[in-house]
Amino acid sequence: KPCPLCDEAKEVLEPYKKRFILQEVDISLPENSEWYDKYKYDIPVFHLNGKFLMKHQVDIQKFEDQLVKLELQND
């Protein structure tokens, strides 16, 4: 903290918050050292349903496409 890039990403994702659960991971905490080692230069990083989706900023079209695919699989 602070993380302006993370704050910006959360703003972009705000309209979708009823369609997914946002889980934030603070990679600076000792219990998240694996994530820190992997992504310390690439925040924010986004995973959807446990799979890497994108990093640095939200690609809203990619996010929407993958979210719709996931929703269709679950119906």
PDB file of C-alpha atoms in Angstrom:
ATOM      1  CA  LYS A   1       0.000   0.000   0.000  1.00  0.00           C
ATOM      2  CA  PRO A   2      -0.671   2.384  -1.500  1.00  0.00           C
ATOM      3  CA  CYS A   3      -1.264   0.863  -4.894  1.00  0.00           C
ATOM      4  CA  PRO A   4      -2.726   3.353  -7.394  1.00  0.00           C
ATOM      5  CA  LEU A   5      -2.633   0.734 -10.159  1.00  0.00           C
ATOM      6  CA  CYS A   6      -4.707  -1.636  -8.038  1.00  0.00           C
ATOM      7  CA  ASP A   7      -7.151   1.138  -7.136  1.00  0.00           C
ATOM      8  CA  GLU A   8      -7.592   1.991 -10.810  1.00  0.00           C
ATOM      9  CA  ALA A   9      -8.209  -1.664 -11.690  1.00  0.00           C
ATOM     10  CA  LYS A  10     -10.840  -1.991  -8.951  1.00  0.00           C
ATOM     11  CA  GLU A  11     -12.632   1.065 -10.336  1.00  0.00           C
ATOM     12  CA  VAL A  12     -12.716  -0.442 -13.823  1.00  0.00           C
ATOM     13  CA  LEU A  13     -14.077  -3.741 -12.445  1.00  0.00           C
ATOM     14  CA  GLU A  14     -16.677  -2.081 -10.197  1.00  0.00           C
ATOM     15  CA  PRO A  15     -19.609  -2.441 -12.681  1.00  0.00           C
ATOM     16  CA  TYR A  16     -18.989  -6.220 -12.772  1.00  0.00           C
ATOM     17  CA  LYS A  17     -18.799  -6.826  -9.019  1.00  0.00           C
ATOM     18  CA  LYS A  18     -22.128  -8.685  -8.909  1.00  0.00           C
ATOM     19  CA  ARG A  19     -20.854 -11.204 -11.462  1.00  0.00           C
ATOM     20  CA  PHE A  20     -17.661 -12.323  -9.712  1.00  0.00           C
ATOM     21  CA  ILE A  21     -15.961 -12.350  -6.327  1.00  0.00           C
ATOM     22  CA  LEU A  22     -12.899 -10.140  -6.070  1.00  0.00           C
ATOM     23  CA  GLN A  23     -10.203 -11.619  -3.889  1.00  0.00           C
ATOM     24  CA  GLU A  24      -7.332  -9.262  -3.215  1.00  0.00           C
ATOM     25  CA  VAL A  25      -3.925 -10.662  -2.307  1.00  0.00           C
ATOM     26  CA  ASP A  26      -1.354  -8.463  -0.601  1.00  0.00           C
ATOM     27  CA  ILE A  27       1.872  -9.894  -1.994  1.00  0.00           C
ATOM     28  CA  SER A  28       3.950  -7.983   0.561  1.00  0.00           C
ATOM     29  CA  LEU A  29       2.763 -10.244   3.390  1.00  0.00           C
ATOM     30  CA  PRO A  30       5.145 -13.070   4.362  1.00  0.00           C
ATOM     31  CA  GLU A  31       2.504 -15.750   3.740  1.00  0.00           C
ATOM     32  CA  ASN A  32       2.237 -14.574   0.119  1.00  0.00           C
ATOM     33  CA  SER A  33       5.956 -14.702  -0.688  1.00  0.00           C
ATOM     34  CA  GLU A  34       5.326 -17.118  -3.579  1.00  0.00           C
ATOM     35  CA  TRP A  35       3.113 -14.502  -5.252  1.00  0.00           C
ATOM     36  CA  TYR A  36       5.647 -11.780  -4.476  1.00  0.00           C
ATOM     37  CA  ASP A  37       8.468 -13.732  -6.114  1.00  0.00           C
ATOM     38  CA  LYS A  38       6.336 -14.354  -9.177  1.00  0.00           C
ATOM     39  CA  TYR A  39       4.652 -10.968  -9.634  1.00  0.00           C
ATOM     40  CA  LYS A  40       6.637  -8.283  -7.762  1.00  0.00           C
ATOM     41  CA  TYR A  41       7.214  -6.320 -10.985  1.00  0.00           C
ATOM     42  CA  ASP A  42       3.853  -7.016 -12.617  1.00  0.00           C
ATOM     43  CA  ILE A  43       1.115  -5.699 -10.349  1.00  0.00           C
ATOM     44  CA  PRO A  44      -1.766  -5.767 -10.543  1.00  0.00           C
ATOM     45  CA  VAL A  45      -2.246  -9.321 -11.741  1.00  0.00           C
ATOM     46  CA  PHE A  46      -5.626 -10.850 -12.495  1.00  0.00           C
ATOM     47  CA  HIS A  47      -6.705 -14.466 -12.288  1.00  0.00           C
ATOM     48  CA  LEU A  48     -10.200 -15.622 -13.147  1.00  0.00           C
ATOM     49  CA  ASN A  49     -11.413 -18.909 -11.740  1.00  0.00           C
ATOM     50  CA  GLY A  50      -7.861 -19.771 -10.684  1.00  0.00           C
ATOM     51  CA  LYS A  51      -6.282 -19.148 -14.084  1.00  0.00           C
ATOM     52  CA  PHE A  52      -4.020 -16.263 -15.080  1.00  0.00           C
ATOM     53  CA  LEU A  53      -5.933 -13.721 -17.131  1.00  0.00           C
ATOM     54  CA  MET A  54      -3.879 -10.514 -17.458  1.00  0.00           C
ATOM     55  CA  LYS A  55      -1.486  -8.151 -15.716  1.00  0.00           C
ATOM     56  CA  HIS A  56      -0.668  -4.447 -15.355  1.00  0.00           C
ATOM     57  CA  GLN A  57      -4.101  -3.110 -16.305  1.00  0.00           C
ATOM     58  CA  VAL A  58      -7.581  -4.390 -17.053  1.00  0.00           C
ATOM     59  CA  ASP A  59      -8.233  -5.366 -20.645  1.00  0.00           C
ATOM     60  CA  ILE A  60     -11.981  -4.981 -20.294  1.00  0.00           C
ATOM     61  CA  GLN A  61     -12.831  -6.818 -23.521  1.00  0.00           C
ATOM     62  CA  LYS A  62     -10.714  -9.806 -22.532  1.00  0.00           C
ATOM     63  CA  PHE A  63     -12.229  -9.759 -19.050  1.00  0.00           C
ATOM     64  CA  GLU A  64     -15.788  -9.603 -20.388  1.00  0.00           C
ATOM     65  CA  ASP A  65     -15.146 -12.402 -22.900  1.00  0.00           C
ATOM     66  CA  GLN A  66     -13.685 -14.717 -20.261  1.00  0.00           C
ATOM     67  CA  LEU A  67     -16.368 -13.859 -17.705  1.00  0.00           C
ATOM     68  CA  VAL A  68     -19.143 -14.654 -20.201  1.00  0.00           C
ATOM     69  CA  LYS A  69     -17.457 -17.966 -21.098  1.00  0.00           C
ATOM     70  CA  LEU A  70     -17.270 -18.874 -17.429  1.00  0.00           C
ATOM     71  CA  GLU A  71     -20.885 -17.912 -16.833  1.00  0.00           C
ATOM     72  CA  LEU A  72     -22.040 -20.019 -19.805  1.00  0.00           C
ATOM     73  CA  GLN A  73     -20.094 -23.036 -18.513  1.00  0.00           C
ATOM     74  CA  ASN A  74     -21.778 -22.699 -15.128  1.00  0.00           C
ATOM     75  CA  ASP A  75     -25.331 -22.486 -16.522  1.00  0.00           C
TER      76      ASP A  75
END
